[in-house]
Amino acid sequence: MEYNFKEIEQKWQAYWKEKETYKVDTNPEKPKFYVLDMFPYPSGAGLHVGHPLGYIASDIFSRYKRLQGFNVLHPMGYDAYGLPAEQYAIQTGQHPAVTTKKNIDRYREQLDKIGFCYDWSREIRTCDPDYYQWTQWAFIQMFNHYFNTQLQKAQPITSLVKMFEASGTEGIQAACTEELTFTAEEWKAKTEKEQQETLLNYRIAYLADMKVNWCPALGTVLANDEVSEGVSVRGGHLVEQRVMRQWSLRVSAYAQRLLEGLDKIDWTESLKETQKNWIGRSEGAEMKFSLSFGEGRGGVIEVFTTRADTIYGVTFMVLAPESELVKVCTTPEQAVEVENYIAATKKRTERERIADRRVTGVFSGSYAINPVSGAEIPIWISDYVLAGYGTGAIMAVPAHDSRDYAFARHFNLPIIPLIEGCDVSEESFDAKEGIMMNSGFLDGLTVKEAIEAAKKYIADKGIGRVKVNYRLRDAIFSRQRYWGEPFPVYYKDGMPYMLDESRLPLELPEVDKFLPTEKGEPPLGRAKNWEINGYPLELNTMPGFAGSSAYYLRYMDPKNHKALVSKEANEYWRNVDLYIGGTEHATGHLIYSRFWNKFLFDLGLVCEDEPFKKLINQGMIQGRSNFVYRIKDTNTFVSLNLKNQYETTPIHVDVNIVSNDILDIEKFKNWNPEYKTAEFILEEGKYHCGWAVEKMSKSMYNVVNPDDIVEKYGADTLRLYEMFLGPLEQSKPWDTNGIDGVHRFLKRLWSLFYKDGIFVVTNDEPTAEELKVLHKTIKKITFDIENFSYNTSVSAFMICINELFTLKCSKKAILEPLVILLAPFAPHVAEELYHALGNETTVCDAVFPVCHEEYLKESAVKYPISFNGKVRFTLELPADMSKEDVEKTALANDQTIKQLDGKSPKKVIVVHGKIVNIVI
RNA sequence: GCCCGGAUGGUGGAAUGGUAGACACGAAGGACUUAAAAUCCUUUGGCUUCACGGCUGUGCGGGUUCAAGUCCCGCUUCGGGUACCA
């Protein structure tokens, strides 16, 4: 019997399905382990060989944990809402639900072939009303809560209303969009509409006029993490700034907790660093500068600075063009110039501003007073100051800030150095080091001391206060698109109200076209009867990250109609022990879901503050492209090593018609009609292709489909080879050449069980040597799995089989534990062989073998004998020989005497059991 | 600019400070075969030597150490992230 992977894999996949091998339930008898993959967006292109990398890794770990006696939750689902299906719908009229379903079916078919141990009974799809009901429900809770900054916790908005009724904003500790001040009487005097408007300022899910990233090509706004360098991450379309009334989530309120939480979780340092930067905490001071014409006319500028120590070096102030203070500060003489500048700034897109780093700005005409030195300084307006960060105004210290320096140089403003010995003739001195000068009471202090002293001074004199600022912005939550979750929101008198929870899910309505209405409303504006009790429903839909923010909770209890997750299920499964996915979600999904989870935690609905305990980012699988070289203006192709003799154009060729960089000429001729009559200049009868590592994509003709690999080599080979390629977290190119190695390994394993179709496994007692091979492997595999070093595990298996092959070992006592050891990696062949050995239950429920150190003991050690660190020969000595005796034996050796050449050694180092080094 | 990773044979990669290149691909040679496939055996970093062996070698330059791919300092270079964030 040959190793017939096709038959074996179909047989066991059917068996697992029939026996529900991968179904799990809460089981208080067993410890739980939750392994999660970032669920995929089912794209029309299907899976390529890069996608399953992380899934295979998590599958191995799940199976390993199960063999160790854990109750493992390992679910899968689909992030089914998204732009591509909707763009496709706009082009073809095909309903996105139809395309999405088709794509999901295709994904499932591909995933099934690889033999994953997912509990598919727990599958979720974000576009399924049973699922998005809980996305809508969570949104309602966010609307009904505010963030109490003192408790650092979400609280019911009703409790805030009670405080307003009792004492207005006096003593309120609430995260808000804008600092408001009113009394209880003023609150009570407000109309219902005014009160609602006021509450939006505090709600965690709120509606507000915001400067948003508007993408005209997609017809929607985008969140900050969906925009990179002025263009949309998806599609690369231009993005511009606009002010629009949009739903937002007050993620910024959780900035401090999101930051602190990072210390409690086991993520890579680089990912934590990325999140830290995105949150962008900076400690500093908020300071008041009065205008020279007096505060009477509303003239106070507040600035935020992390360098309070540089207060004596402030030579001008700068306002963001959008700042409300621009109006106050602009003098009649400067009005025209200021207006022109602001108009010009508005026209520039984000992208233009990034591309064009020219220094621009305009003088407002007014002056401010330095609150510490009393100096009078001009107030400028420039777009290098951002309205959205800090207070939208800065104190400029050109000597010690490179942006201020560039500005000062351009407009000829004074530059006062504040640190002894610094040279500011060519550039600013930004480093926070040195001794202060020109700084009054701060002179002589180090920068660090001066920062503290200045902060204290400012606070004591009432000039300002110590403050912490965050870069993290609230998440814009509205999308002007069709294919997303509808908001459970209706409008009364222009104000938003939440639907009663009993009316959930609010299902996505049908529309005639997936385009905006003539009035420019989102596509939902086309829906008939999109209203409730005569009140219009919200026309925006939720963004892509809405559905992925709490999906890991739903897997715990996917069919629950009463709650997102039951208390019992949540308290059993708690949070994700191992999360595997791509690093591209570092600032999007991984921030939002942490925020979402913390919010639910505050409400007492989930029992863990952090959703993902350990996270691993699998590396990207890059493509390996092949090239043919066409001689210019001909249809003749020249082989790689002869191409320099001609003038050629490299052309991408489908990697699937190339093997080991040798082109299949017949297939090439049929690949494209253009090449039907192509001629070739060969090397020794072969056409050698060039190659390069590029992104895996259709246009590079380097996409490899896992289905093809499974068809040709089987799923077990695919799984092993994906792991064998290299370290999990590293990016590496896919090269199908080399897959023969792991396939050969499986065939060789098979040959230990079957010879000429006869089962040859015996019950003979294993020898000490065979036991050593086995236990060495157990030890290595266990260590490697715990450390996610799967590439070296595959090598270890190969070494083991090679050794058993040499020993001609077909003993059950050795092979059975080995099969269990291999089961997480190659489950199909392991299941087959496990049953062949006489077992009647699934290998998934076997017990993972344990290494017994006593089998590993060596009786002799091969000591490398080195001279001045260079190894000259080896000496085999008994393992229990003492250090002194090893030294004596080594020195007495003929070869040592030869190496010493009459000289006496200065020093001899013996590392017991390792090495001998003789220093001459 | 800033922050994080990398750099080891023709290729993917291995190596708790202790024989660099495990394992695999490819290549070369051989066995079996009418032939091919499959399988099995041998060789395979470079230079040098008939051979034993010798020299050299982990991006570059220094250093620490009996001993450095590994630790420290200074560069080069390639990826990834991020950016007028005060």
XYZ file of C-alpha atoms (C1' of nucleotides) in Angstrom, chain A residues 270 273 305-306 384-386 389 394 403 471 724-725 727 738 741 744 747-748 791 795 798 802 870-872 909 914-915 917 919, chain B residues 3-4 11-16 18-20 22-26 38-41 54-56 66-67 81-86:
62
model
C 7.077 45.986 18.494
C 5.239 49.962 20.743
C 3.661 71.996 25.818
C 5.894 69.175 26.958
C 1.852 73.285 10.733
C -0.158 73.517 13.913
C -2.953 70.969 14.001
C -4.151 68.037 18.883
C 1.345 76.479 20.444
C 9.382 73.026 13.151
C -2.752 61.556 20.263
C 8.881 24.417 7.260
C 9.362 27.585 5.189
C 10.031 31.181 11.431
C 11.259 22.397 -1.886
C 11.300 17.436 0.831
C 9.292 12.663 0.876
C 6.401 8.846 2.425
C 9.391 7.745 4.428
C 10.017 25.190 11.260
C 13.258 19.423 10.860
C 12.731 14.601 9.605
C 15.841 9.515 9.037
C 40.243 26.794 17.016
C 39.005 23.217 17.027
C 41.658 20.767 15.853
C 39.706 25.544 29.954
C 31.076 20.554 26.238
C 34.536 21.567 25.090
C 40.196 24.914 24.975
C 45.575 28.409 25.243
C 10.325 53.812 16.265
C 10.700 48.501 15.397
C 18.006 28.904 -2.382
C 14.620 28.546 2.328
C 16.795 28.400 6.757
C 19.573 25.985 11.822
C 22.788 27.186 15.928
C 21.167 28.010 25.919
C 31.388 26.472 23.247
C 32.909 21.920 16.406
C 28.959 27.818 11.896
C 21.337 21.263 11.332
C 17.064 20.052 8.203
C 15.398 20.721 3.276
C 15.617 22.303 -1.892
C 18.751 22.625 -6.004
C 9.525 6.765 -7.798
C 13.201 4.899 -4.462
C 18.150 4.200 -2.497
C 23.586 5.551 -1.867
C 45.869 23.820 5.713
C 43.897 28.756 5.103
C 39.476 31.534 5.041
C 40.137 31.274 26.950
C 36.161 31.242 23.102
C 5.304 50.945 10.951
C 4.570 56.113 11.763
C 4.839 61.336 10.984
C 4.272 68.851 11.088
C 1.291 65.331 17.723
C 4.099 70.813 20.284
